[in-house]
Coordinates of C-alpha atoms and ligand atoms in Angstrom, one line a residue:
X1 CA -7.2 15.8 31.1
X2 CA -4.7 15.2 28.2
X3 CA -5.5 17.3 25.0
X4 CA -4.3 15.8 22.0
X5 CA -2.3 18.5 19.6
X6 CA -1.1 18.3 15.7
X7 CA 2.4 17.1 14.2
X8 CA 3.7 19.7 12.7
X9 CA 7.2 19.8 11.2
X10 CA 8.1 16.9 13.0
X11 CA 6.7 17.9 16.4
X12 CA 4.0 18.3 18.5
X13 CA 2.6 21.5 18.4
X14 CA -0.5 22.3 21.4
X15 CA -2.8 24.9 19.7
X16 CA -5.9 24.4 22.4
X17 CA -7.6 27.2 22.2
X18 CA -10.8 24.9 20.8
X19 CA -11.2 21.6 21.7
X20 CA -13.1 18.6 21.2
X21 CA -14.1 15.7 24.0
X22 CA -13.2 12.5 22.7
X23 CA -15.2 9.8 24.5
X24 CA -14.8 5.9 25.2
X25 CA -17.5 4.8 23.5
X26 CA -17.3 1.5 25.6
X27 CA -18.1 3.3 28.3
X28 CA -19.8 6.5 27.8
X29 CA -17.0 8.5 29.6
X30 CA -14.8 11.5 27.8
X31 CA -11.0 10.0 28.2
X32 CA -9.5 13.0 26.9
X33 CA -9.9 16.0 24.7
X34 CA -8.2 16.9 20.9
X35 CA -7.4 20.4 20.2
X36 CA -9.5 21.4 16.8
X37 CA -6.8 23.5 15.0
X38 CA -7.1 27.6 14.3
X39 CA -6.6 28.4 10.4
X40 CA -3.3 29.6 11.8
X41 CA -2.3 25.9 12.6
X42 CA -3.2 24.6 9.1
X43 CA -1.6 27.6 7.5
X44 CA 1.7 26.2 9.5
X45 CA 1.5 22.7 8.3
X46 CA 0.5 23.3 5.1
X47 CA 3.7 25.6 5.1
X48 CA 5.8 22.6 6.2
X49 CA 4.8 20.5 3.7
X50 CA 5.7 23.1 1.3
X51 CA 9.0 23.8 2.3
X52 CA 9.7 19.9 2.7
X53 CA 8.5 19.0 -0.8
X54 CA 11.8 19.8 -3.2
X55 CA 14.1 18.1 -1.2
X56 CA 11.7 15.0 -0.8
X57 CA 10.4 14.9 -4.3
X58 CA 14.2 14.8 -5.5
X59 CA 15.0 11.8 -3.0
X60 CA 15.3 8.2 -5.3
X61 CA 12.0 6.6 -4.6
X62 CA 13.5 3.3 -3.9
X63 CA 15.5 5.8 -0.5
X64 CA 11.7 6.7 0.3
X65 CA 10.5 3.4 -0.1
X66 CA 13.3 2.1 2.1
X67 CA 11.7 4.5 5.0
X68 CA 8.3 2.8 4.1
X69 CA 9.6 -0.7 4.7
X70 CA 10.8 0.7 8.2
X71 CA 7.5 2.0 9.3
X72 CA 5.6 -1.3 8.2
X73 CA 7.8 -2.9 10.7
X74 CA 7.4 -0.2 13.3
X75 CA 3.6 -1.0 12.7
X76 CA 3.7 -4.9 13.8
X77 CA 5.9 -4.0 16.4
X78 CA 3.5 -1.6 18.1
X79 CA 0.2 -3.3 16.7
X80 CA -1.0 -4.2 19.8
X81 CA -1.2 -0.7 21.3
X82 CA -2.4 0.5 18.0
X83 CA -5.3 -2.0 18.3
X84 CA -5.9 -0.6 22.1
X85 CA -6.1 3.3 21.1
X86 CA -8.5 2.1 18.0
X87 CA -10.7 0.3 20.4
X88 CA -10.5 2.7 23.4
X89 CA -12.2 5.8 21.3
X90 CA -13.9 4.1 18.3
X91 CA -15.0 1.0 20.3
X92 CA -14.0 -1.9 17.7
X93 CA -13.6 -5.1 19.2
X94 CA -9.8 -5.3 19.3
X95 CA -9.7 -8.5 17.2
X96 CA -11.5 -6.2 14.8
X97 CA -9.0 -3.3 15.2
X98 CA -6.0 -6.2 14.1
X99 CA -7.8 -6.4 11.0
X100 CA -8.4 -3.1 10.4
X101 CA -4.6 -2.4 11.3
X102 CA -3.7 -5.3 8.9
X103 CA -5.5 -4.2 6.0
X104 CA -3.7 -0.7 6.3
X105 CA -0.9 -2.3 6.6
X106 CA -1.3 -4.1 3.5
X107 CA -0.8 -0.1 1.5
X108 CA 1.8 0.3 3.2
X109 CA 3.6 -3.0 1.8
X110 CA 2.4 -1.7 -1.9
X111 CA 3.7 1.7 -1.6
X112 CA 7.0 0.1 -0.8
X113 CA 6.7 -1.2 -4.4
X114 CA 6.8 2.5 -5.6
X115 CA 10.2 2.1 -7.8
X116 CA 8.5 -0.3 -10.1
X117 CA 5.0 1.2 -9.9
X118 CA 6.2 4.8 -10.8
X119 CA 8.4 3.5 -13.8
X120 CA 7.2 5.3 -16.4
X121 CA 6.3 4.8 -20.5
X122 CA 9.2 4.8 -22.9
X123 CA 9.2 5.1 -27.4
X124 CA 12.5 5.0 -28.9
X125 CA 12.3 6.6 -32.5
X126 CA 8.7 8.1 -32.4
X127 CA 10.2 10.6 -35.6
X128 CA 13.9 10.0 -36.8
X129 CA 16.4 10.2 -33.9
X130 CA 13.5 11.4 -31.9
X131 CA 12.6 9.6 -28.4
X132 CA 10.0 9.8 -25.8
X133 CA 9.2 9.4 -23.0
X134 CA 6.5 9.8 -19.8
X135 CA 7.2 10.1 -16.6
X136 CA 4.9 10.1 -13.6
X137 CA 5.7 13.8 -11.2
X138 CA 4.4 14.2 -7.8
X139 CA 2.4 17.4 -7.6
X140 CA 3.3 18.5 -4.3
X141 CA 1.7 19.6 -1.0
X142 CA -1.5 16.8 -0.9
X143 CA -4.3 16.7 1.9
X144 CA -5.8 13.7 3.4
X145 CA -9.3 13.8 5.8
X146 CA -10.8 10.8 7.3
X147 CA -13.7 9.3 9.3
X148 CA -14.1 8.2 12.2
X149 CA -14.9 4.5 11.4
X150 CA -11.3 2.8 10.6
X151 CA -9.1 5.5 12.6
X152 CA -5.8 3.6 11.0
X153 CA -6.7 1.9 7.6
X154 CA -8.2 5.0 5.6
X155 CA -5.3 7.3 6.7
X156 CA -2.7 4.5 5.8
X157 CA -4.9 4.1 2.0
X158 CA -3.7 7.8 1.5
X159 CA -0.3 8.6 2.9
X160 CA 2.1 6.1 2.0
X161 CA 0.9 5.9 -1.7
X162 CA 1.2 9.8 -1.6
X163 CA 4.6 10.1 0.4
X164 CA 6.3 7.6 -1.8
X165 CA 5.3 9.1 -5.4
X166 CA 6.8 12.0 -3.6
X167 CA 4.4 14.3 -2.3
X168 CA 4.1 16.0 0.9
X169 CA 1.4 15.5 3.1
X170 CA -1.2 17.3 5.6
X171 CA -3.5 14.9 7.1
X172 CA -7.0 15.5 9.0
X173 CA -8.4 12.9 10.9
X174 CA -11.4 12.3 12.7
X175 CA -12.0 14.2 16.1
X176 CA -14.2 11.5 17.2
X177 CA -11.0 9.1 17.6
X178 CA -7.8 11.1 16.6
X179 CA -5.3 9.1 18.8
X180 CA -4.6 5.7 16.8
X181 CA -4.4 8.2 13.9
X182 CA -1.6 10.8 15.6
X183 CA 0.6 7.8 16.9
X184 CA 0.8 5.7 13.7
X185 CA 2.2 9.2 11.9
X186 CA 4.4 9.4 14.6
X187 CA 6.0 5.9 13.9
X188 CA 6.4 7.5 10.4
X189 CA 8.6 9.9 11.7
X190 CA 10.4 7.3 13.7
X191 CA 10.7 5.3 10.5
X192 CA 12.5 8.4 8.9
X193 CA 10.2 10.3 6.9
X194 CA 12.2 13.9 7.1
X195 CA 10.4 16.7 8.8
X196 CA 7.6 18.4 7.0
X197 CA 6.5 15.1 4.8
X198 CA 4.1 14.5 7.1
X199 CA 2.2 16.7 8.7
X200 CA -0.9 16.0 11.2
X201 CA -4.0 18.6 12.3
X202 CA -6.8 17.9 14.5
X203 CA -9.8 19.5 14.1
X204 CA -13.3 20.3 12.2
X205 CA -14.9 22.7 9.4
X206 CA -12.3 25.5 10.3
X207 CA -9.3 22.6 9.4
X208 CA -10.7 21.4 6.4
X209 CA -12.1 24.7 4.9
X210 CA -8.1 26.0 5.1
X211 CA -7.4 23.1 3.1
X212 CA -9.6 23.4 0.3
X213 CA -9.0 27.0 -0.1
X214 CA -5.5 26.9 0.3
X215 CA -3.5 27.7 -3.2
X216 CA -0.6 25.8 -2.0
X217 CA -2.4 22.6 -1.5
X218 CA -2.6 20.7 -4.8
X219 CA -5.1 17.7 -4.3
X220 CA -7.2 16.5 -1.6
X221 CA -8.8 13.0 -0.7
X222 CA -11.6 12.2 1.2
X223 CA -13.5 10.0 2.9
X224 CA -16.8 10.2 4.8
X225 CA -20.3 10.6 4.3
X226 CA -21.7 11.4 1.1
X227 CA -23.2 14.9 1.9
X228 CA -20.1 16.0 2.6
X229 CA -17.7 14.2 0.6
X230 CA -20.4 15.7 -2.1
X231 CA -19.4 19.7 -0.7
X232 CA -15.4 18.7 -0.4
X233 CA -15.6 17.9 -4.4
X234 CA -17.5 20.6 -5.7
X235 CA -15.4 23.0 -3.0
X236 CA -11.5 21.3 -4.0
X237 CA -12.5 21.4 -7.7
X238 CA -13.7 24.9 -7.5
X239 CA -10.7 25.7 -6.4
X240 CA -8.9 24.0 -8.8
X241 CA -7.8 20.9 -6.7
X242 CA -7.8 17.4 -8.0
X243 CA -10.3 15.7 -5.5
X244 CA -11.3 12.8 -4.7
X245 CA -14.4 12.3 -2.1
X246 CA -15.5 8.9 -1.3
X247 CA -19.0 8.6 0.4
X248 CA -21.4 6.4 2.1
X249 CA -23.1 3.1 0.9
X250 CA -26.0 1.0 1.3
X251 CA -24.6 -2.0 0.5
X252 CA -27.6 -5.0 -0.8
X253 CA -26.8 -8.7 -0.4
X254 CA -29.1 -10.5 -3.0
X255 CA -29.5 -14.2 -1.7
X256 CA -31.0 -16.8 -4.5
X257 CA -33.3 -19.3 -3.7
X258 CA -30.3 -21.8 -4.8
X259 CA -27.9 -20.0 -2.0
X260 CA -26.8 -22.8 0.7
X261 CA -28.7 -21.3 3.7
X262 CA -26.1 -21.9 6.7
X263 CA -23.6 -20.3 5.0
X264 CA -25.4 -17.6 4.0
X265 CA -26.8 -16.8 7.7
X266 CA -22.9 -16.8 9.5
X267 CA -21.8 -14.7 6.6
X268 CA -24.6 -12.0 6.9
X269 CA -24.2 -12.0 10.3
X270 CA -20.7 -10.9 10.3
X271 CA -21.0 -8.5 7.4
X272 CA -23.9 -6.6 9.1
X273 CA -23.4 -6.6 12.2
X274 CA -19.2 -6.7 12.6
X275 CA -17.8 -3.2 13.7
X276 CA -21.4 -2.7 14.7
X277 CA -22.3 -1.7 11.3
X278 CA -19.8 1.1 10.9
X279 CA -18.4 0.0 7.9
X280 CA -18.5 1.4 4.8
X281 CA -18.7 -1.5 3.1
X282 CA -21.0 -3.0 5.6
X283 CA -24.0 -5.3 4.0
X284 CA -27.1 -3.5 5.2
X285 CA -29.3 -4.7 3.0
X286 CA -30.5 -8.3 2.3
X287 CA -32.8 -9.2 -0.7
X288 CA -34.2 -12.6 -0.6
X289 CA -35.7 -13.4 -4.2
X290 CA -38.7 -15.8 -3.6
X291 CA -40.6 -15.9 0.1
X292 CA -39.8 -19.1 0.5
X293 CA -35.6 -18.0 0.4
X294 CA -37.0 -14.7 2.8
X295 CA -38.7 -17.1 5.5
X296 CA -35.7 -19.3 5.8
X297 CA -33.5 -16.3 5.7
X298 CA -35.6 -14.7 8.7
X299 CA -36.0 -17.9 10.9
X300 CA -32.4 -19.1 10.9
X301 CA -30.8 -15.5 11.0
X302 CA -33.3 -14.8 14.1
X303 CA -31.8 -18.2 15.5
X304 CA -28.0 -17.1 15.1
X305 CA -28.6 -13.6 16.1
X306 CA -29.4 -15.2 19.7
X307 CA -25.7 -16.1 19.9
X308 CA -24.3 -12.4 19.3
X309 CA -22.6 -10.9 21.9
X310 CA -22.5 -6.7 22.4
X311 CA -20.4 -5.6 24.8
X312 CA -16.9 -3.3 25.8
X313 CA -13.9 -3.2 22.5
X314 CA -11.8 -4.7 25.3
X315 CA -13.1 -8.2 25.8
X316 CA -12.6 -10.5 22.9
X317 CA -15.5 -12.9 23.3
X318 CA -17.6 -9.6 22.4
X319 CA -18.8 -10.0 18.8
X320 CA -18.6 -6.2 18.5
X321 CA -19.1 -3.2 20.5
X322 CA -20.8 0.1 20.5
X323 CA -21.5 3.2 17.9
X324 CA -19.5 5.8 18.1
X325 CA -21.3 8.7 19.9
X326 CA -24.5 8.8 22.2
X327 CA -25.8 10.9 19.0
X328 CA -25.3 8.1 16.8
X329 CA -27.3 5.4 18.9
X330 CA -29.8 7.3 19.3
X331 CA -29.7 8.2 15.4
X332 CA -29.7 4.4 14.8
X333 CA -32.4 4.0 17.2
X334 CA -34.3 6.7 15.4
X335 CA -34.6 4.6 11.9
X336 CA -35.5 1.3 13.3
X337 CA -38.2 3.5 15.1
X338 CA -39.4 4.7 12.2
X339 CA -38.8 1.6 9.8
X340 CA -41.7 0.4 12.5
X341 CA -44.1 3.2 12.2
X342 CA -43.4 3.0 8.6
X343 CA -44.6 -0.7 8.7
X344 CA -41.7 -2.8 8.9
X345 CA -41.7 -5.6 11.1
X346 CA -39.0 -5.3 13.9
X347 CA -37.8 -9.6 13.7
X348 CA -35.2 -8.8 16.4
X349 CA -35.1 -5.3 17.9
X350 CA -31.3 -3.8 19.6
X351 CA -33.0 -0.6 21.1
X352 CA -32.7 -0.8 24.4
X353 CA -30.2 -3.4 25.0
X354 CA -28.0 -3.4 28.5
X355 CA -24.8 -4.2 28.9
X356 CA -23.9 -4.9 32.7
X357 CA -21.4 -3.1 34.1
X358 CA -21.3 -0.6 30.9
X359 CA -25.0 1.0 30.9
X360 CA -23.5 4.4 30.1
X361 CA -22.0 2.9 26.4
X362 CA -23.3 3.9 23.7
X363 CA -24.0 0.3 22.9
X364 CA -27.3 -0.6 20.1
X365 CA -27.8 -4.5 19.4
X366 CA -28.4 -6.7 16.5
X367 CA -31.7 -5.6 14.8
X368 CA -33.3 -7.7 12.1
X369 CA -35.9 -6.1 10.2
X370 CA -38.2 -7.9 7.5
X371 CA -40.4 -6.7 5.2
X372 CA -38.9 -3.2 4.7
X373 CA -40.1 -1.8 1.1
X374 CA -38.1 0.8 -0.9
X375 CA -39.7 4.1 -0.1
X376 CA -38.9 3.3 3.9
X377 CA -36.4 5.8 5.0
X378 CA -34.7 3.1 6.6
X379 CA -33.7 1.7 2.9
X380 CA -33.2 5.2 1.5
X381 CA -30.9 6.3 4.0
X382 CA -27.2 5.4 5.3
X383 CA -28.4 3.4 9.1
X384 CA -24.4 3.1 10.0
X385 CA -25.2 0.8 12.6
X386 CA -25.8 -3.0 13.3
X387 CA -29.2 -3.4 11.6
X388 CA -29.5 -5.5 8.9
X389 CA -33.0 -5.2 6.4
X390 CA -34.7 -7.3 4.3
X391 CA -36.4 -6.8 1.3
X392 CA -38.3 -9.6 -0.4
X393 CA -38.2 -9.2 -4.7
X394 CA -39.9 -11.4 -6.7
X395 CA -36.2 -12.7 -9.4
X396 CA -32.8 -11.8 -9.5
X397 CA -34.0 -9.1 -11.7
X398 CA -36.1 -7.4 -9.7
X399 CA -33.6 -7.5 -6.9
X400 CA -30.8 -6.0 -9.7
X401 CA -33.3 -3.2 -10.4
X402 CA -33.3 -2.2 -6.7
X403 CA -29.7 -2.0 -6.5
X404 CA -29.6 -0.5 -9.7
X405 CA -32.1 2.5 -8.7
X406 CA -30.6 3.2 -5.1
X407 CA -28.4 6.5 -4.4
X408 CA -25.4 4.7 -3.6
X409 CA -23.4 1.9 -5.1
X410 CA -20.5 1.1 -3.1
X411 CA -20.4 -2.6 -2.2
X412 CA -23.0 -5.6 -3.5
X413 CA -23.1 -9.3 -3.0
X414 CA -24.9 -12.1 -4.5
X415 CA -25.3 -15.4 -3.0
X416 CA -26.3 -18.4 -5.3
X417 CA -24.8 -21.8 -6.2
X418 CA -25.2 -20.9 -10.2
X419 CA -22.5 -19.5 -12.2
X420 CA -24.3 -18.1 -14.9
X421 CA -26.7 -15.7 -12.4
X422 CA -23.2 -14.5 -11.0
X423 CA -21.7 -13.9 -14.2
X424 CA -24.9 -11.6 -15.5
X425 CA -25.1 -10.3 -12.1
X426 CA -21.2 -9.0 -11.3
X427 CA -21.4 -7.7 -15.4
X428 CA -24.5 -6.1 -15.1
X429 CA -25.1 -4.4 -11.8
X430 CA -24.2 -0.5 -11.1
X431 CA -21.9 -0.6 -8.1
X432 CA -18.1 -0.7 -7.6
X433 CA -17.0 -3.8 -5.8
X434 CA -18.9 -6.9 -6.2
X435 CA -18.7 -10.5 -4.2
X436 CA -20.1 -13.0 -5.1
X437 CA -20.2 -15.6 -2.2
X438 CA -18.2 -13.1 -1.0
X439 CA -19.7 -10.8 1.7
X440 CA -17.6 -7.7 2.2
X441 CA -15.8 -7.5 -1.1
X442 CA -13.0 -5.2 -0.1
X443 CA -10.3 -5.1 -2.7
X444 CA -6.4 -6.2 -1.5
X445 CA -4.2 -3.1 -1.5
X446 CA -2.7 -4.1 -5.3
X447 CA -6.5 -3.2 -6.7
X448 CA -8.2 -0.1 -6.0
X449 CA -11.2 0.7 -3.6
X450 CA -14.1 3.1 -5.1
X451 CA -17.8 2.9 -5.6
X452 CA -20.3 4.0 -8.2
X453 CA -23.1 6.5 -8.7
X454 CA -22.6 8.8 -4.9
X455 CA -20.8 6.5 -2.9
X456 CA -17.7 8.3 -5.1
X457 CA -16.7 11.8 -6.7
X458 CA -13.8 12.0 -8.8
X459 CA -12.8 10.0 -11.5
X460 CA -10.0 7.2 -9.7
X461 CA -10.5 5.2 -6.4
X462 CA -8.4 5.2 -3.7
X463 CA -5.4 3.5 -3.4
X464 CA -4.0 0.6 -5.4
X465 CA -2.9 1.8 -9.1
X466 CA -5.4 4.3 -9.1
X467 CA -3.6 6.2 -6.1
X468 CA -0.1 5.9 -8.2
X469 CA -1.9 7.9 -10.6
X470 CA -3.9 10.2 -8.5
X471 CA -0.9 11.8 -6.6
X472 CA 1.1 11.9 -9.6
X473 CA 1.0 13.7 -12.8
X474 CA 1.7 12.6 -16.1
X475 CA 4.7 14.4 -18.2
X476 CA 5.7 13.5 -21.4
X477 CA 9.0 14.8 -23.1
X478 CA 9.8 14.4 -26.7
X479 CA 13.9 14.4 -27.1
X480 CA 16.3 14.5 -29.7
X481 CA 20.1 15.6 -30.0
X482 CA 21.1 16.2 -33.5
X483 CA 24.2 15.4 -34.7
X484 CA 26.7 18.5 -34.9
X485 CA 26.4 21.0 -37.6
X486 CA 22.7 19.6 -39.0
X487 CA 20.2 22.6 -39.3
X488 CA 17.0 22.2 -40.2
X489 CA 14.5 24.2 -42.2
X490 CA 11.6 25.6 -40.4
X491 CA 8.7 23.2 -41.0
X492 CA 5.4 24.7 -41.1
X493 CA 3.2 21.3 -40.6
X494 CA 2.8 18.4 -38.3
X495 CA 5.8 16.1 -39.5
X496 CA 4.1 12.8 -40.4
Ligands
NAD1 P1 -18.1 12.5 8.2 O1 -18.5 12.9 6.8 O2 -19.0 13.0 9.4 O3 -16.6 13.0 8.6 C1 -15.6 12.7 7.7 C2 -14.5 13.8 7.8 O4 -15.1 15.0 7.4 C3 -14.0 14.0 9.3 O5 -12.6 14.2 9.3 C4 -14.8 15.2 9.7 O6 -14.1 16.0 10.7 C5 -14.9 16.0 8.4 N1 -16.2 16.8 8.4 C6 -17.3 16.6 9.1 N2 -18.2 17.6 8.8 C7 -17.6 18.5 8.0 C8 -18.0 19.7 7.4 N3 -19.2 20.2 7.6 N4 -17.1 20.3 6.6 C9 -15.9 19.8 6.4 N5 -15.4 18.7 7.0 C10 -16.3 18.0 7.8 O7 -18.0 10.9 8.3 P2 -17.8 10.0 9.5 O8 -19.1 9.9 10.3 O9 -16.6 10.3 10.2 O10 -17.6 8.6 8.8 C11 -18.7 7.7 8.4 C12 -19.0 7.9 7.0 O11 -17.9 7.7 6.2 C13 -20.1 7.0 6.5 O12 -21.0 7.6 5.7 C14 -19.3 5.9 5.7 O13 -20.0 5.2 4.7 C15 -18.3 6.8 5.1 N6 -17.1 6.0 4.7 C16 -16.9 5.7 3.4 C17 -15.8 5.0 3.0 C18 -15.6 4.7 1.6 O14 -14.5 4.2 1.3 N7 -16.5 5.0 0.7 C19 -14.9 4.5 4.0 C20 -15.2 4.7 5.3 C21 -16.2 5.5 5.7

């Protein structure tokens, strides 16, 4: 059985003496194993980062933008195997992996912008004779760790923005699907990033602990599940680090009683049940506002939900495919048992469902669940999987207080035909990205992604103009050159 190693220096380096079964989640059988790096490893990469940082951060950014432009065709060329590794160990359907590859793609094409994005502020004659300027530095070796669910977009939010303010990078994936991850970072190489700019370890706690603790690392960003992104922040700024630690969600769709119906039902569908719920920005949450809204939201999203189709990443007429781990179905399973002893009512139940000629997937289906109130530790808690709640609230407010009050506040939508609710709505409400007819409100690569409340710690989002400023630090130098001969007189007070 292959065991997938790091990238070290600009090689492979095999450090097995842990490892980690990676599974095919299609089909419930391990297809290989990643080794889960020794402090040792880390220690190594995070030294080749180091030592590749001068050179790299004295390279003209429009030379390390040029090696960006190469690696964003590298990516289309090799898409399509891209799309298979995603879908072989995170079990996305591979129409869903394209997407996912495309949106990462989309960094990659901002970072190539990076002359222009890191130019920098510029006064002429702030005193007599006296210019300034600021200028945007990179702060050196940067680490990047990421989850499981989009194997190749949230590594490709961190890197290229990172790499072409100047930085060096160390990145940790997820061991639950590290090989889309390690092959993209080797196209990067191909592309022409020098040795040590990008570095890659596998592995768990042991890999990530070296990297908050590590003096020589300068900033770290996250992205995972709030409990831990919530330990990575406190841990990185303890140590001095700038951090940034994106979390989980519980995303709310509000649908109006003015909200065109059909549309409403084929967008839902997608948003909750697409990547079978393992989406960050997922809507998990539906609040009809009147029952007469919640009863036609039930009885045509129990009609459409008849058409969805579960089944292996590999077949395209598959809506989507399974959860990641036979821990995690069985997790998912474990709230929409609950949510029924709690006294939901279970409209359409996934537990259970068969996929012929896969039974050993880790596969959950479509699960609608109505009446679900906000003390249910179905609504409290991140589900991760294709089950979509709903929540009846008596107005828009109510509905808005709901949101308001909830943990996290990552992603909201509200559907409704009148522009004055949306206006109050996408002002008002306490989360980060807001659609509005608009299901999964992700923003292009040229904004920034971040939520609100503890779907986000750290002051800026992730990429976008908040990443040119998060991997790159702000100097400012005042100048002048006086003429020959001129002295001046100590002065003993602000000159104003
Ligand atoms: P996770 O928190 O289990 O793992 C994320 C990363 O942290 C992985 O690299 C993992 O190896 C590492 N890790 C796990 N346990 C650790 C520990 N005890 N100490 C140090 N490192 C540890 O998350 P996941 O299950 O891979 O991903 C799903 C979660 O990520 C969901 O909660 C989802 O909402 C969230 N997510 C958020 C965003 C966002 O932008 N806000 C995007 C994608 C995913």
């Amino acid at each position: 059985m292959t065991i997938l190693g790091h990238l070290i220096n600009g090689a492979r380096v095999d450090d097995a003496a842990r490892t980690h079964d990676i599974f095919n989640p299609s089909t419930g059988e391990v297809g290989g194993q990643v080794s889960l790096a020794s402090q040792a490893t880390v220690e190594d990469a995070i030294a080749a980062a180091q030592a590749a940082f001068p050179a790299w951060r004295d390279t003209p950014p429009a030379k390390r933008a040029r090696t960006l432009y190469r690696f964003k065709a590298l990516l289309e060329q090799h898409a399509d195997e891209i799309c298979r590794l995603i879908g072989q160990e995170h079990g996305k359907i591979v129409h869903d992996a394209k997407g996912e590859l495309a949106r990462g793609i989309e960094n990659v094409e901002y970072a190539c912008g990076v002359p222009e994005l890191l130019k920098g502020e510029y006064s002429k004659n702030v005193g007599p004779n006296i210019d300034s300027w600021s200028e945007f530095q990179p702060l050196g070796v940067v680490a990047g760790i990421t989850p499981f669910n989009f194997p190749a977009m949230v590594p490709l939010w961190m890197y290229p923005m990172a790499i072409a303010t100047g930085n060096t990078f160390v990145l940790k994936p997820s061991e639950r699907d590290p090989t889309s991850t390690l092959y993209i970072a080797e196209l990067a190489l191909e592309a022409g990033l020098p040795a040590g700019v990008l570095n890659v370890v596998n592995g768990d706690k042991e890999a990530v602990d070296t990297l908050l603790d590590d003096a020589r690392v300068q900033a770290v960003s996250f992205v995972g599940s709030t409990p831990i992104a919530e330990t990575i922040y406190s841990r990185a700024s303890a140590n001095g680090k700038r951090c940034q630690a994106l979390g989980g969600a519980k995303n709310h769709a509000v649908v109006m009683p003015d909200a065109d119906m059909d549309n409403v039902v084929t967008s839902l569908t997608g948003a909750a049940f697409g990547s079978s719920g393992e989406r960050c920005m997922a809507l998990s949450v539906a609040v009809a506002v009147g029952d007469t809204a919640a009863d036609a939201l039930i009885a045509k999203m129990q009609a459409q939900m008849k058409t969805l189709r579960v089944g292996p990443f590999h077949d395209a007429e598959n809506d989507f495919g399974p959860v990641i781990t036979r821990a995690h179905q069985e997790k998912v399973c474990g709230y929409i048992d609950s949510a029924e002893q709690q006294g939901a009512e279970i409209v359409v139940d996934g537990r259970g469902v068969q996929v012929p000629g896969f039974e050993n997937g880790f596969y959950v289906g479509g699960t609608l669940i109505d009446r679900v109130t906000p003390e249910m530790t179905c609504y409290l808690e991140e589900i991760f999987g294709p089950v979509l709640l709903v929540v009846r609230a008596g107005s828009m407010e109510e509905a808005m207080r709901l949101i308001d009050d909830h943990e996290y506040g990552n992603g909201t939508c509200l559907y409704t035909r009148d522009g004055e609710a949306a206006r109050y709505f996408s002002d008002r409400i306490r989360v980060g990205m807001v659609g509005i007819n608009v299901p999964l409100p992700v923003p292009v690569s040229y904004h920034s992604f971040g939520g609100w409340k503890r779907s986000l710690f750290g002051d800026l989002a992730a990429y976008g103009p908040d990443a040119v400023r998060f991997y790159s630090r702000r100097k400012t130098v005042t100048q002048r050159w006086p003429s020959a001969g001129v002295r001046e007189g100590a002065q003993f007070a602000f000159p104003s």
